[in-house]
């Protein structure tokens, strides 16, 4: 069955908006419903949406829309308090190393991927981006400090994972001679992307400061124009460096504009939610059951082991941070869903592997999508219950963006302080 481009986009938008509507009235996790309806209208269901029919134009469009989500996250990334900053830094560093190694070992041992592709999977699986984290923590009504740890982890590791995975793919294809080149190019692309993002963010701040207060529409248009030019230009100079550039640009604008950034974020946030609403079903529609079935129980065991492995990673990352109590570690170790960037990278890499005549591309893509399916579904349904049981649900005042981090302080009946990093805030 062939479908027109208009029907593909129409079905994707409708299924995404329908998922959001059902989530609003049912209380079910929106990310789970977005994934489910994407499967329903795609190859695994009625086959109404065929993303491959969009051709080569799909990849750059996905990249630009994902960069919008990352820019929105960067605008809000104001980590108040040294303890919170230290927690994020330690989590990112420890998970970046242990997560890569653990993911590769599990993919090779349980799912049977060759070592070169297992390392690629380990890098891809590092990404826990805001496209799935943000809707989940909002629905959980998670304490602001914990929510910011999860969102900051995704904002930092998602660009790193995309760049690292591409380099490891090039290593697997023989385009790079060794691991030394991987490390050097990783630093070059991340550093170059961050530098270009900082410069573009600074220029954008200078332009926005000269606009009148009532020019909200022009402020949004100018921001999007600068963002998309930044990402597209960075991708040409440094492949996959557009994502870190988008994050840093958002951080610079958020820190420099302060109150005006909050107004801008309200506008960007709505567009970012629209991007999530259409992209998640569109990429989920690309999954066929035939790509999952060859993995068998080994694939399921790999994903479950990867989810449990995160608990050990959190124990290591939490060393030396006394305010990160066991409840916080348990909650943080359970919430790590994979989302749009993971799906987009896996789909692109499978095509590149097939074009190069390297076997295993379908297995890599199937394992990545299985990771998305299981993490989004299991964690999406259970994380709100777990947060409530652990006493990590915020009050309405704490969820008010103007209330600040300190509003997240909660007291249990016995007077014990609950929630990560409150002592530092």
PDB file of N, CA, C and O in Angstrom, residues 143 145-146 314 323-333 390 392 418-422:
ATOM      1  N   UNK A 143       9.463  16.220  42.025  1.00  0.00           N
ATOM      2  CA  UNK A 143      10.107  17.355  42.669  1.00  0.00           C
ATOM      3  C   UNK A 143      11.011  18.076  41.676  1.00  0.00           C
ATOM      4  O   UNK A 143      11.731  17.430  40.907  1.00  0.00           O
ATOM      5  N   UNK A 145      13.869  19.561  41.763  1.00  0.00           N
ATOM      6  CA  UNK A 145      15.302  19.251  41.752  1.00  0.00           C
ATOM      7  C   UNK A 145      15.582  17.948  41.019  1.00  0.00           C
ATOM      8  O   UNK A 145      16.496  17.861  40.196  1.00  0.00           O
ATOM      9  N   UNK A 146      14.794  16.916  41.288  1.00  0.00           N
ATOM     10  CA  UNK A 146      14.973  15.638  40.612  1.00  0.00           C
ATOM     11  C   UNK A 146      14.630  15.755  39.130  1.00  0.00           C
ATOM     12  O   UNK A 146      15.297  15.158  38.281  1.00  0.00           O
ATOM     13  N   UNK A 314      23.914   4.603  39.095  1.00  0.00           N
ATOM     14  CA  UNK A 314      23.493   5.679  40.000  1.00  0.00           C
ATOM     15  C   UNK A 314      24.180   5.577  41.349  1.00  0.00           C
ATOM     16  O   UNK A 314      24.463   6.601  41.991  1.00  0.00           O
ATOM     17  N   UNK A 323      23.361  14.503  50.109  1.00  0.00           N
ATOM     18  CA  UNK A 323      21.968  14.939  49.988  1.00  0.00           C
ATOM     19  C   UNK A 323      21.181  14.095  48.997  1.00  0.00           C
ATOM     20  O   UNK A 323      19.956  14.192  48.927  1.00  0.00           O
ATOM     21  N   UNK A 324      21.887  13.262  48.217  1.00  0.00           N
ATOM     22  CA  UNK A 324      21.202  12.369  47.277  1.00  0.00           C
ATOM     23  C   UNK A 324      20.901  11.075  48.023  1.00  0.00           C
ATOM     24  O   UNK A 324      21.712  10.157  48.083  1.00  0.00           O
ATOM     25  N   UNK A 325      19.721  11.007  48.627  1.00  0.00           N
ATOM     26  CA  UNK A 325      19.376   9.884  49.492  1.00  0.00           C
ATOM     27  C   UNK A 325      18.881   8.705  48.671  1.00  0.00           C
ATOM     28  O   UNK A 325      18.718   8.801  47.452  1.00  0.00           O
ATOM     29  N   UNK A 326      18.636   7.582  49.349  1.00  0.00           N
ATOM     30  CA  UNK A 326      18.325   6.336  48.641  1.00  0.00           C
ATOM     31  C   UNK A 326      17.053   6.447  47.819  1.00  0.00           C
ATOM     32  O   UNK A 326      16.950   5.834  46.750  1.00  0.00           O
ATOM     33  N   UNK A 327      16.057   7.203  48.298  1.00  0.00           N
ATOM     34  CA  UNK A 327      14.812   7.352  47.527  1.00  0.00           C
ATOM     35  C   UNK A 327      15.093   8.024  46.178  1.00  0.00           C
ATOM     36  O   UNK A 327      14.557   7.636  45.141  1.00  0.00           O
ATOM     37  N   UNK A 328      15.920   9.057  46.239  1.00  0.00           N
ATOM     38  CA  UNK A 328      16.251   9.778  45.006  1.00  0.00           C
ATOM     39  C   UNK A 328      16.998   8.880  44.021  1.00  0.00           C
ATOM     40  O   UNK A 328      16.723   8.889  42.825  1.00  0.00           O
ATOM     41  N   UNK A 329      17.962   8.123  44.544  1.00  0.00           N
ATOM     42  CA  UNK A 329      18.735   7.229  43.680  1.00  0.00           C
ATOM     43  C   UNK A 329      17.841   6.174  43.050  1.00  0.00           C
ATOM     44  O   UNK A 329      17.999   5.833  41.871  1.00  0.00           O
ATOM     45  N   UNK A 330      16.895   5.641  43.821  1.00  0.00           N
ATOM     46  CA  UNK A 330      15.999   4.623  43.295  1.00  0.00           C
ATOM     47  C   UNK A 330      15.143   5.186  42.167  1.00  0.00           C
ATOM     48  O   UNK A 330      14.982   4.559  41.114  1.00  0.00           O
ATOM     49  N   UNK A 331      14.599   6.374  42.378  1.00  0.00           N
ATOM     50  CA  UNK A 331      13.757   6.989  41.351  1.00  0.00           C
ATOM     51  C   UNK A 331      14.573   7.346  40.108  1.00  0.00           C
ATOM     52  O   UNK A 331      14.171   7.052  38.973  1.00  0.00           O
ATOM     53  N   UNK A 332      15.741   7.959  40.308  1.00  0.00           N
ATOM     54  CA  UNK A 332      16.582   8.342  39.176  1.00  0.00           C
ATOM     55  C   UNK A 332      17.065   7.126  38.397  1.00  0.00           C
ATOM     56  O   UNK A 332      17.223   7.189  37.175  1.00  0.00           O
ATOM     57  N   UNK A 333      17.312   6.024  39.105  1.00  0.00           N
ATOM     58  CA  UNK A 333      17.797   4.823  38.422  1.00  0.00           C
ATOM     59  C   UNK A 333      16.718   4.163  37.582  1.00  0.00           C
ATOM     60  O   UNK A 333      17.021   3.447  36.623  1.00  0.00           O
ATOM     61  N   UNK A 390       7.437   6.842  46.965  1.00  0.00           N
ATOM     62  CA  UNK A 390       8.676   7.316  47.590  1.00  0.00           C
ATOM     63  C   UNK A 390       8.540   8.716  48.184  1.00  0.00           C
ATOM     64  O   UNK A 390       9.477   9.223  48.803  1.00  0.00           O
ATOM     65  N   UNK A 392       8.119  11.573  46.482  1.00  0.00           N
ATOM     66  CA  UNK A 392       8.885  12.512  45.669  1.00  0.00           C
ATOM     67  C   UNK A 392       8.001  13.309  44.718  1.00  0.00           C
ATOM     68  O   UNK A 392       8.475  13.832  43.716  1.00  0.00           O
ATOM     69  N   UNK A 418      12.519  14.985  52.309  1.00  0.00           N
ATOM     70  CA  UNK A 418      12.449  14.107  51.156  1.00  0.00           C
ATOM     71  C   UNK A 418      12.892  14.872  49.924  1.00  0.00           C
ATOM     72  O   UNK A 418      12.630  16.048  49.787  1.00  0.00           O
ATOM     73  N   UNK A 419      13.548  14.165  48.997  1.00  0.00           N
ATOM     74  CA  UNK A 419      13.885  14.788  47.726  1.00  0.00           C
ATOM     75  C   UNK A 419      15.357  15.096  47.631  1.00  0.00           C
ATOM     76  O   UNK A 419      16.003  15.402  48.632  1.00  0.00           O
ATOM     77  N   UNK A 420      15.866  15.015  46.419  1.00  0.00           N
ATOM     78  CA  UNK A 420      17.302  15.201  46.215  1.00  0.00           C
ATOM     79  C   UNK A 420      17.710  16.642  46.368  1.00  0.00           C
ATOM     80  O   UNK A 420      17.034  17.550  45.932  1.00  0.00           O
ATOM     81  N   UNK A 421      18.861  16.848  47.004  1.00  0.00           N
ATOM     82  CA  UNK A 421      19.588  18.089  46.931  1.00  0.00           C
ATOM     83  C   UNK A 421      18.882  19.257  47.602  1.00  0.00           C
ATOM     84  O   UNK A 421      19.258  20.401  47.405  1.00  0.00           O
ATOM     85  N   UNK A 422      17.832  18.999  48.402  1.00  0.00           N
ATOM     86  CA  UNK A 422      17.115  20.119  49.001  1.00  0.00           C
ATOM     87  C   UNK A 422      17.991  20.894  49.980  1.00  0.00           C
ATOM     88  O   UNK A 422      17.828  22.103  50.125  1.00  0.00           O
TER      89      UNK A 422
END
